[in-house]
Amino acid sequence: MNGEELTEQETALYDRQIRVWGVDAQRRLSKSHVFVSGLKGTAVEFCKNIVLAGVGSLTLNDDNPVTEDALAANFLIPLDEKMGGGGSLAELCCDSLKDFNPMVHVSVEKGDLSSFDVSFFEKFDVVVISCCSLAAKKSVNEKCRKLSKRVAFYTVDCRDSCGEIFVDLQKYSYAQKKADETVECQLQYPSFEEAIAIPWRSLPKKLAKLYYAMRVVERFEDVEKRKPGETSIEDLPSVLKLRNELCLAHSLNESQVPDSLLERLVVSTREFPPVSAILGGILGQEVIKAISGKGDPLKNFFFFDSVDGKGVIEDISTF
Amino acid sequence: MASSQHLSAIKGSKVLMVGAGGIGCELLKTLALSGFQDIHIIDMDTIEVSNLNRQFLFRQSHVGQSKAKVARDAVLRFRPQISITSYHANVKDSDFNVDFFKQFSVVLNGLDNLDARRHVNRLCLAAAVPLVESGTTGFLGQVTVHIKGQTECYECQPKPAPKTYPVCTITSTPSKFVHCIVWAKELLFAKLFGDKNQDNDLNVRSNDAASSSNHPEDVFERREDEDIEQYAKRIYDHVFGHNIESALANEETWKNRNRPRPIYVKDVLSDEPLQQNGISDKIPPTDNLSTVSAMAYLGLKNPQDIWSLKENSRVFFAALKLFFSKRQKEIGNLSFDKDDHLAVEIVTAAANIRAASFGIPLHSLFEAKGIAGNIVHAVATTNAIIAGLIVVEAIKVLQNDTKNCRMTYCLQHPSRKMLLMPVEPFEPNKSCYVCSETPLSLEVNTQRAKLRDVVEKIVKSKLGMNLPLITHGSGLLYEVGDDLEPDEVANYEANLEKVLSELPYAITGGSIITVEDLRQELVCKINIKHREEFDEEKEPDGMVLHGWTPSAAPAVENDNDAATNNGASTSSTSKSLPDDMEEDDELIIVETGIETIPAGKKRKLSDISNSETTDEKRAKKIPEQLEDDADVVVMLDDGNENGNNDIS
């Protein structure tokens, strides 16, 4: 392998993980640049994982002030800094993350996510957005797709004890190892917009119900101009009505999107820390795979619901 | 549902965490965020550099400090209002007795070894406290729930025995690199730097000494007038040259094997006088003994490089010299430690020279270290996921929602579309000697085996008892403890050396002995069956324990190539599930560390309906099968089929 060797310090620090993914992958990780927007508990879990893994740089974006709610699932902000001094969520998280691994360059990018243009994203290999509006998901995903280089795009959301990850690696080739031989594999991913536009009736019967439920809630927040997670029990009747309309339009039986599930997503919008940890872990692993080019990447949705305990991959694409 | 009902159960609970390592750090953080108010944490370890890539509560400046304490302090910084009690201690200490365990609502394990896991399992059973057990290796992990009387206990499925190698493979006929490592670490290293009085199978008589005389001189004894270079050269020629030569003399051995090549210093380093081979006296002065390194001294930088025979020989000499010049005081008391860089260097070099002799491919220091230290692969992400799952299960336990408890596997490749796969817990195994107190039976030659053999090979090693008490009928045969009178100790010591049939309360075929561990509150009856002969290869203990078996087939022997696995103790067959995977670093030599699901045994998946087998799992478009097969055999990918360092 050409390129610099890992330093002694890196070899010592990353010893255990190099034994999992090899030196080559570690080298690629250390040259990669990751962008994360929306720093609630799940994104913070992801940031921790990726900083520990030893990416080259991590850029954080979240101008929100630190509130009680934001702190609920955040282990990055020590109490003494919580209220005093101000500072955005991104700034306070940045300080702690730097501490986790001095070899990773962690920085803050101020500004509204929607204000970043296409060229902004060119600096990155991986873009992760969390707790964003439907519009933001679509638009950031499209911006990443406009670039000539491939930028891996992910969304991650946790509501109550449910979670969803979306992955867009565009056209992705990787070496799949089977028994003895290595097979060159190619995957074609749809964008977020393309994926969610697929008519529900054409999706597999056993699809995770959480997929539909998340789409209903996402659509509700979009139509009502709410911020992500800005829902309460009062909204339930309207959400159920929207569910019925969507199911009718898609010729899907309403039982595929149960009332009880929607109620959980609408009422309890706080992230459940154990689920954040699980989602942050799965997402961390996926990003490491995408950067290193090693391992079968997830295509293209992942769902977890702690009620049944299953962590399921769903392929929602027309290809 | 995440909040209200959960929260009252969480708030009123008092939990014990055992282990503050990779899983432990993640777990403590997630417990604190989830609202747990009273957490106790035990860990005997101190922080090491190689922990820092995943044990995120620790920093470089904490190296050397107690994991439990630093983890506590770190979490209190963002959750100062909760109570965390840390213990820098071994969970097997007598302080952590059944009464101690009884104060907790649930016990959460994030341990790194089988021994401690078994111990905690027994205390939880004795105290009737539910246990959530966990383990990870690489991208694989699992969480299981053990509730007395309701689910299987941690020991209901026998765990595979630690991998052992026949002595002759190690001393005479190595065929894999791991054999060379075991030789270098267990025999050579021990001889050079360990306790001189310890038994060791390494041939210590030089040829000359043996032939010339009744002069049984120990080669490893440094002669008074001998300088370190002469000594090093003599050792080298002896172990890599003469010993091989004398082994070659036995023609029978090599009929069906490749003959090894004796290697002498003059053959390898002939073109340069030994004085210049990096063992001159110009060793750079350093105060920090832990940084003494033969590699640094020789200008070798990359631990991933595979050194030539010549380079290995140089490292061997340099490391030996450094030990004798810089670490003289430790010689005689050292045992191999994977974190001792100089020790890893000399073991790597010696293993490679021996490998060269036997035509076995050489390995890099990085790989050799993994094998020698039995280093288990570990990444932060799997630990985070597993910790999350532990908390999910713990909350169910606290709400008495036992019927919804699951054992969950974290997989590398999806099985039935699942990366996280919940499975219904097993019922307790009726033949489990731990939770069902079912009698065992022991085949042993009662006229030859000593009580010591039974205590060491069965009671301690197989039954995992630390402080055993053995009775036969009304007679007490053996006991350990701090409160014994000196004459009692002497009496028990004497018993240890006695053959079973000659003990004061003679043990013969048909005897029933009782073995108990008072601290674990575990009692076990063993029926003794006399048997004359044992197969030395297959039954090296000279005795065989029966009775503790799962209802189906016995556990598959994992002929696990720890060597080719880069030291991971995780290889398994496709039918096995990962368990007992040490999330952290060390375990005893070549423990296989995998729970094997007995062939044919069915694990019930919780309401999974679409079927997909392992073979299909990589296929991207799997037609949905609609039959509802609630009861299927789960075939899990072991994640290691593809060899080393590979996440695909």
Short mmCIF file of C-alpha atoms in Angstrom, two decimals, chain B residues 265-648:
data_model
loop_
_atom_site.label_atom_id
_atom_site.label_comp_id
_atom_site.label_asym_id
_atom_site.label_seq_id
_atom_site.Cartn_x
_atom_site.Cartn_y
_atom_site.Cartn_z
CA VAL B 265 23.81 -17.98 14.96
CA LYS B 266 26.70 -18.45 12.56
CA ASP B 267 24.34 -19.36 9.72
CA VAL B 268 22.14 -16.34 10.11
CA LEU B 269 24.45 -13.60 11.19
CA SER B 270 27.66 -14.93 9.66
CA ASP B 271 28.51 -11.85 7.67
CA GLU B 272 28.76 -9.63 10.66
CA PRO B 273 30.39 -10.12 13.99
CA LEU B 274 27.91 -10.51 16.78
CA GLN B 275 29.21 -7.45 18.52
CA GLN B 276 27.69 -5.29 15.85
CA ASN B 277 24.36 -6.95 15.83
CA GLY B 278 22.66 -4.39 17.84
CA ILE B 279 23.80 -5.67 21.14
CA SER B 280 26.75 -3.46 21.61
CA ASP B 281 26.82 -1.49 24.80
CA LYS B 282 25.51 1.68 23.30
CA ILE B 283 22.05 1.23 24.66
CA PRO B 284 20.44 4.63 24.94
CA PRO B 285 19.88 5.70 28.49
CA THR B 286 16.29 5.78 29.53
CA ASP B 287 14.49 6.05 32.82
CA ASN B 288 11.27 4.69 31.54
CA LEU B 289 11.58 0.94 31.49
CA SER B 290 8.31 0.47 29.66
CA THR B 291 9.75 2.18 26.60
CA VAL B 292 12.77 -0.11 26.33
CA SER B 293 12.39 -1.54 22.86
CA ALA B 294 14.53 -3.69 20.63
CA MET B 295 12.69 -2.39 17.58
CA ALA B 296 13.46 1.21 18.41
CA TYR B 297 17.04 0.23 19.08
CA LEU B 298 17.37 -1.51 15.73
CA GLY B 299 15.47 1.15 13.82
CA LEU B 300 12.57 -1.13 12.96
CA LYS B 301 9.46 1.01 12.79
CA ASN B 302 6.44 -0.73 11.45
CA PRO B 303 4.94 -3.44 13.62
CA GLN B 304 2.97 -4.63 10.59
CA ASP B 305 6.14 -5.62 8.73
CA ILE B 306 7.18 -9.23 8.60
CA TRP B 307 10.83 -9.41 9.54
CA SER B 308 13.32 -11.69 7.83
CA LEU B 309 15.00 -14.49 9.74
CA LYS B 310 18.01 -12.24 10.13
CA GLU B 311 15.94 -9.37 11.48
CA ASN B 312 14.14 -11.68 13.88
CA SER B 313 17.50 -12.94 15.09
CA ARG B 314 18.68 -9.40 15.67
CA VAL B 315 15.53 -8.56 17.56
CA PHE B 316 16.01 -11.68 19.64
CA PHE B 317 19.54 -10.69 20.61
CA ALA B 318 18.71 -7.06 21.19
CA ALA B 319 15.67 -7.86 23.32
CA LEU B 320 17.56 -10.42 25.38
CA LYS B 321 20.33 -7.96 25.95
CA LEU B 322 17.90 -5.22 26.92
CA PHE B 323 16.22 -7.49 29.42
CA PHE B 324 19.52 -8.30 31.06
CA SER B 325 20.87 -4.77 31.01
CA LYS B 326 17.78 -2.68 31.71
CA ARG B 327 15.40 -4.97 33.50
CA GLN B 328 17.73 -7.24 35.42
CA LYS B 329 15.69 -6.91 38.60
CA GLU B 330 12.57 -8.39 37.05
CA ILE B 331 14.29 -11.47 35.70
CA GLY B 332 13.09 -14.54 37.52
CA ASN B 333 9.67 -13.01 38.22
CA LEU B 334 8.40 -12.18 34.78
CA SER B 335 5.48 -13.76 33.08
CA PHE B 336 4.39 -12.87 29.60
CA ASP B 337 2.25 -9.76 29.35
CA LYS B 338 0.96 -8.53 26.01
CA ASP B 339 1.37 -4.95 27.16
CA ASP B 340 5.05 -5.48 27.86
CA HIS B 341 6.53 -4.36 24.56
CA LEU B 342 9.94 -5.92 25.04
CA ALA B 343 8.32 -9.23 25.97
CA VAL B 344 6.20 -9.12 22.82
CA GLU B 345 9.33 -8.41 20.78
CA ILE B 346 11.32 -11.34 22.05
CA VAL B 347 8.37 -13.71 21.80
CA THR B 348 7.68 -12.57 18.24
CA ALA B 349 11.30 -13.01 17.25
CA ALA B 350 11.67 -16.41 18.89
CA ALA B 351 8.40 -17.67 17.43
CA ASN B 352 9.45 -16.53 13.99
CA ILE B 353 12.88 -18.14 14.18
CA ARG B 354 11.24 -21.37 15.23
CA ALA B 355 8.66 -20.98 12.47
CA ALA B 356 11.50 -20.57 9.97
CA SER B 357 12.98 -23.81 11.25
CA PHE B 358 9.77 -25.68 10.66
CA GLY B 359 8.86 -24.08 7.36
CA ILE B 360 5.91 -22.20 8.87
CA PRO B 361 5.17 -18.72 7.45
CA LEU B 362 6.54 -15.88 9.55
CA HIS B 363 4.30 -13.20 11.05
CA SER B 364 4.53 -9.53 11.94
CA LEU B 365 4.88 -8.31 15.50
CA PHE B 366 1.34 -6.95 15.30
CA GLU B 367 -0.05 -10.35 14.38
CA ALA B 368 2.16 -12.21 16.82
CA LYS B 369 1.06 -9.90 19.61
CA GLY B 370 -2.56 -10.63 18.82
CA ILE B 371 -1.97 -14.34 19.03
CA ALA B 372 0.29 -14.29 22.05
CA GLY B 373 -1.90 -11.89 23.99
CA ASN B 374 -5.08 -13.55 22.83
CA ILE B 375 -6.27 -10.13 21.94
CA VAL B 376 -9.88 -9.97 21.08
CA HIS B 377 -11.01 -7.63 18.37
CA ALA B 378 -12.92 -4.72 19.72
CA VAL B 379 -14.64 -1.69 18.30
CA ALA B 380 -16.63 1.09 19.93
CA THR B 381 -19.76 0.75 17.82
CA THR B 382 -20.59 -2.82 18.79
CA ASN B 383 -20.07 -2.01 22.45
CA ALA B 384 -22.41 0.98 22.16
CA ILE B 385 -25.12 -1.14 20.52
CA ILE B 386 -24.77 -3.92 23.06
CA ALA B 387 -24.89 -1.46 25.96
CA GLY B 388 -28.09 -0.01 24.53
CA LEU B 389 -29.61 -3.47 24.31
CA ILE B 390 -28.56 -4.26 27.88
CA VAL B 391 -30.46 -1.22 29.13
CA VAL B 392 -33.53 -2.14 27.06
CA GLU B 393 -33.55 -5.60 28.70
CA ALA B 394 -32.73 -4.25 32.15
CA ILE B 395 -35.78 -1.99 32.00
CA LYS B 396 -38.00 -4.95 31.11
CA VAL B 397 -36.57 -6.88 34.03
CA LEU B 398 -37.19 -3.95 36.37
CA GLN B 399 -40.80 -3.76 35.20
CA ASN B 400 -41.17 -7.49 35.84
CA ASP B 401 -41.97 -7.82 32.15
CA THR B 402 -40.15 -11.14 31.99
CA LYS B 403 -42.21 -12.58 29.18
CA ASN B 404 -40.95 -9.89 26.83
CA CYS B 405 -37.29 -10.36 27.71
CA ARG B 406 -35.18 -11.43 24.78
CA MET B 407 -31.72 -12.59 24.08
CA THR B 408 -30.46 -10.43 21.26
CA TYR B 409 -27.70 -11.07 18.78
CA CYS B 410 -25.87 -8.30 17.02
CA LEU B 411 -24.77 -9.72 13.67
CA GLN B 412 -22.26 -8.74 11.07
CA HIS B 413 -24.34 -9.89 8.13
CA PRO B 414 -28.10 -9.64 8.26
CA SER B 415 -30.04 -12.80 8.88
CA ARG B 416 -33.70 -12.59 7.86
CA LYS B 417 -33.07 -8.92 7.15
CA MET B 418 -32.05 -8.45 10.76
CA LEU B 419 -28.83 -7.00 12.08
CA LEU B 420 -30.22 -7.09 15.60
CA MET B 421 -32.00 -10.34 16.16
CA PRO B 422 -34.12 -11.00 19.25
CA VAL B 423 -34.65 -14.60 20.29
CA GLU B 424 -36.84 -15.97 23.07
CA PRO B 425 -34.79 -17.03 26.07
CA PHE B 426 -34.33 -20.72 26.79
CA GLU B 427 -35.93 -22.49 29.70
CA PRO B 428 -33.53 -23.59 32.41
CA ASN B 429 -31.61 -26.73 31.48
CA LYS B 430 -32.81 -29.46 33.87
CA SER B 431 -29.43 -31.13 33.80
CA CYS B 432 -27.53 -27.96 34.67
CA TYR B 433 -25.52 -28.60 37.82
CA VAL B 434 -25.43 -24.89 38.56
CA CYS B 435 -29.06 -23.81 38.54
CA SER B 436 -30.73 -27.22 38.85
CA GLU B 437 -28.17 -28.80 41.19
CA THR B 438 -28.27 -32.00 39.18
CA PRO B 439 -25.70 -34.61 40.20
CA LEU B 440 -22.70 -35.13 37.96
CA SER B 441 -20.67 -38.25 37.49
CA LEU B 442 -16.95 -38.60 37.27
CA GLU B 443 -15.01 -41.43 35.70
CA VAL B 444 -11.65 -41.68 37.35
CA ASN B 445 -9.06 -44.22 38.30
CA THR B 446 -9.60 -44.12 42.05
CA GLN B 447 -6.42 -46.09 42.69
CA ARG B 448 -4.21 -43.72 40.77
CA ALA B 449 -5.71 -40.24 40.77
CA LYS B 450 -4.89 -37.99 43.69
CA LEU B 451 -7.34 -35.68 45.38
CA ARG B 452 -5.25 -32.81 44.00
CA ASP B 453 -6.02 -33.94 40.46
CA VAL B 454 -9.74 -33.87 41.17
CA VAL B 455 -9.52 -30.46 42.82
CA GLU B 456 -7.43 -28.85 40.08
CA LYS B 457 -8.73 -30.52 36.94
CA ILE B 458 -12.37 -30.88 37.85
CA VAL B 459 -13.49 -28.78 40.79
CA LYS B 460 -11.58 -25.63 39.93
CA SER B 461 -11.07 -25.93 36.21
CA LYS B 462 -14.32 -27.54 35.09
CA LEU B 463 -16.75 -26.55 37.83
CA GLY B 464 -15.34 -23.07 38.29
CA MET B 465 -15.27 -23.18 42.09
CA ASN B 466 -12.77 -20.91 43.76
CA LEU B 467 -13.03 -21.97 47.39
CA PRO B 468 -14.09 -25.58 47.24
CA LEU B 469 -15.13 -27.72 50.15
CA ILE B 470 -15.24 -31.46 49.53
CA THR B 471 -17.01 -33.98 51.70
CA HIS B 472 -17.55 -37.70 51.43
CA GLY B 473 -20.30 -39.01 53.62
CA SER B 474 -19.74 -37.36 56.97
CA GLY B 475 -16.06 -36.82 56.38
CA LEU B 476 -14.51 -33.52 55.36
CA LEU B 477 -11.74 -34.14 52.85
CA TYR B 478 -10.76 -30.71 51.71
CA GLU B 479 -11.45 -27.08 52.44
CA VAL B 480 -9.87 -23.72 51.80
CA GLY B 481 -10.46 -20.50 53.65
CA ASP B 482 -8.83 -17.87 55.81
CA ASP B 483 -10.28 -19.09 59.07
CA LEU B 484 -8.74 -22.58 59.10
CA GLU B 485 -6.47 -23.77 61.92
CA PRO B 486 -2.88 -24.59 60.92
CA ASP B 487 -3.39 -28.29 61.65
CA GLU B 488 -6.46 -28.35 59.46
CA VAL B 489 -4.53 -26.74 56.61
CA ALA B 490 -1.77 -29.34 57.02
CA ASN B 491 -4.32 -32.11 57.08
CA TYR B 492 -6.00 -30.94 53.87
CA GLU B 493 -2.64 -30.44 52.19
CA ALA B 494 -1.76 -34.02 53.06
CA ASN B 495 -5.09 -35.20 51.65
CA LEU B 496 -4.37 -33.50 48.36
CA GLU B 497 -1.41 -35.78 47.80
CA LYS B 498 -3.35 -38.92 48.58
CA VAL B 499 -4.82 -41.24 46.04
CA LEU B 500 -8.64 -41.22 46.18
CA SER B 501 -8.99 -44.77 47.44
CA GLU B 502 -6.50 -44.12 50.23
CA LEU B 503 -8.12 -41.02 51.65
CA PRO B 504 -9.38 -41.11 55.25
CA TYR B 505 -12.89 -41.49 53.85
CA ALA B 506 -11.88 -43.60 50.89
CA ILE B 507 -13.40 -42.65 47.54
CA THR B 508 -14.02 -45.67 45.37
CA GLY B 509 -16.35 -46.60 42.54
CA GLY B 510 -19.92 -45.92 43.70
CA SER B 511 -18.95 -43.21 46.17
CA ILE B 512 -20.89 -39.99 46.10
CA ILE B 513 -18.89 -36.92 47.02
CA THR B 514 -20.23 -33.46 47.67
CA VAL B 515 -18.40 -30.44 46.36
CA GLU B 516 -19.44 -26.97 47.37
CA ASP B 517 -18.32 -23.41 47.18
CA LEU B 518 -19.65 -21.54 50.16
CA ARG B 519 -19.13 -18.14 48.64
CA GLN B 520 -21.01 -19.06 45.51
CA GLU B 521 -23.54 -21.00 47.61
CA LEU B 522 -23.27 -23.77 45.09
CA VAL B 523 -23.47 -27.44 46.09
CA CYS B 524 -22.87 -30.26 43.69
CA LYS B 525 -22.94 -34.02 44.11
CA ILE B 526 -20.61 -36.16 42.07
CA ASN B 527 -21.08 -39.89 41.55
CA ILE B 528 -17.72 -41.58 41.25
CA LYS B 529 -17.18 -44.33 38.72
CA HIS B 530 -13.91 -46.20 38.75
CA ARG B 531 -12.24 -46.65 35.39
CA GLU B 532 -8.86 -48.24 34.78
CA GLU B 533 -7.53 -46.63 31.59
CA PHE B 534 -7.78 -43.28 29.85
CA ASP B 535 -6.74 -42.20 26.39
CA GLU B 536 -3.86 -39.79 26.82
CA GLU B 537 -4.64 -37.85 23.67
CA LYS B 538 -8.41 -37.58 24.03
CA GLU B 539 -8.68 -37.60 27.78
CA PRO B 540 -5.57 -35.78 28.91
CA ASP B 541 -7.02 -35.07 32.35
CA GLY B 542 -7.10 -38.78 33.09
CA MET B 543 -10.69 -38.37 34.18
CA VAL B 544 -13.97 -37.55 32.51
CA LEU B 545 -16.87 -35.56 33.91
CA HIS B 546 -20.38 -36.39 32.75
CA GLY B 547 -23.86 -35.13 33.37
CA TRP B 548 -23.62 -31.51 32.54
CA THR B 549 -24.78 -31.70 28.98
CA PRO B 550 -27.45 -30.00 26.99
CA SER B 551 -30.36 -32.15 25.98
CA ALA B 552 -29.17 -32.41 22.39
CA ALA B 553 -25.79 -33.13 20.87
CA PRO B 554 -22.67 -32.13 22.72
CA ALA B 555 -21.01 -28.88 21.95
CA VAL B 556 -19.09 -28.87 18.75
CA GLU B 557 -15.41 -28.81 19.29
CA ASN B 558 -14.17 -25.70 17.65
CA ASP B 559 -10.86 -26.63 16.27
CA ASN B 560 -10.25 -23.05 16.25
CA ASP B 561 -7.16 -21.82 14.55
CA ALA B 562 -6.37 -19.04 16.86
CA ALA B 563 -3.31 -18.56 14.73
CA THR B 564 -4.93 -18.04 11.40
CA ASN B 565 -7.50 -15.94 13.12
CA ASN B 566 -4.99 -13.40 14.01
CA GLY B 567 -5.35 -14.31 17.60
CA ALA B 568 -9.05 -13.95 17.80
CA SER B 569 -10.66 -16.60 19.82
CA THR B 570 -13.81 -16.34 17.88
CA SER B 571 -13.78 -18.78 15.05
CA SER B 572 -16.72 -21.06 14.98
CA THR B 573 -18.91 -23.10 12.80
CA SER B 574 -21.88 -21.68 11.03
CA LYS B 575 -24.19 -23.17 13.59
CA SER B 576 -22.74 -21.44 16.50
CA LEU B 577 -23.69 -18.24 18.10
CA PRO B 578 -21.22 -15.85 19.48
CA ASP B 579 -21.10 -15.84 23.20
CA ASP B 580 -18.66 -15.28 25.88
CA MET B 581 -16.90 -13.08 23.49
CA GLU B 582 -14.64 -11.07 25.52
CA GLU B 583 -15.35 -7.50 24.84
CA ASP B 584 -12.11 -6.62 26.36
CA ASP B 585 -8.64 -7.79 26.04
CA GLU B 586 -7.30 -10.77 27.77
CA LEU B 587 -8.50 -14.21 28.36
CA ILE B 588 -6.57 -17.24 29.26
CA ILE B 589 -4.64 -18.87 26.56
CA VAL B 590 -6.67 -19.81 23.56
CA GLU B 591 -10.06 -19.98 25.09
CA THR B 592 -12.42 -20.49 22.21
CA GLY B 593 -14.95 -18.13 23.61
CA ILE B 594 -17.94 -19.22 21.65
CA GLU B 595 -21.16 -20.68 22.82
CA THR B 596 -22.26 -23.37 20.51
CA ILE B 597 -25.85 -24.04 19.89
CA PRO B 598 -26.15 -27.76 19.91
CA ALA B 599 -26.86 -29.07 16.48
CA GLY B 600 -30.53 -29.61 15.94
CA LYS B 601 -31.59 -27.55 18.85
CA LYS B 602 -34.20 -25.09 17.93
CA ARG B 603 -34.22 -21.54 18.98
CA LYS B 604 -37.53 -19.89 18.77
CA LEU B 605 -37.48 -16.57 17.09
CA SER B 606 -39.92 -14.12 18.42
CA ASP B 607 -42.70 -13.88 15.89
CA ILE B 608 -40.59 -13.88 12.82
CA SER B 609 -42.46 -14.90 9.81
CA ASN B 610 -40.49 -14.47 6.66
CA SER B 611 -37.84 -17.05 6.34
CA GLU B 612 -34.41 -16.57 5.02
CA THR B 613 -31.49 -18.81 5.68
CA THR B 614 -27.88 -18.00 6.04
CA ASP B 615 -27.15 -19.05 2.52
CA GLU B 616 -29.58 -16.56 1.21
CA LYS B 617 -28.61 -13.81 3.44
CA ARG B 618 -26.30 -12.06 1.07
CA ALA B 619 -28.71 -12.12 -1.79
CA LYS B 620 -30.07 -8.68 -2.16
CA LYS B 621 -33.48 -9.44 -3.50
CA ILE B 622 -35.04 -12.22 -1.60
CA PRO B 623 -38.54 -13.17 -2.53
CA GLU B 624 -40.64 -12.83 0.55
CA GLN B 625 -41.73 -16.18 1.76
CA LEU B 626 -45.00 -15.97 3.45
CA GLU B 627 -45.25 -19.11 5.46
CA ASP B 628 -45.21 -18.40 9.12
CA ASP B 629 -42.54 -20.59 10.54
CA ALA B 630 -42.39 -19.48 14.07
CA ASP B 631 -40.09 -22.29 15.03
CA VAL B 632 -36.93 -22.49 13.04
CA VAL B 633 -33.35 -23.34 13.50
CA VAL B 634 -31.37 -20.19 13.48
CA MET B 635 -28.24 -20.41 11.46
CA LEU B 636 -25.99 -17.60 12.26
CA ASP B 637 -23.07 -16.34 10.45
CA ASP B 638 -20.01 -16.56 12.56
CA GLY B 639 -18.53 -13.56 10.90
CA ASN B 640 -15.18 -15.13 10.58
CA GLU B 641 -15.59 -17.18 7.50
CA ASN B 642 -13.70 -14.70 5.49
CA GLY B 643 -10.53 -14.80 7.43
CA ASN B 644 -8.59 -12.05 8.97
CA ASN B 645 -9.06 -8.40 9.42
CA ASP B 646 -12.09 -8.31 7.36
CA ILE B 647 -15.37 -6.73 7.88
CA SER B 648 -17.07 -7.90 4.77
#
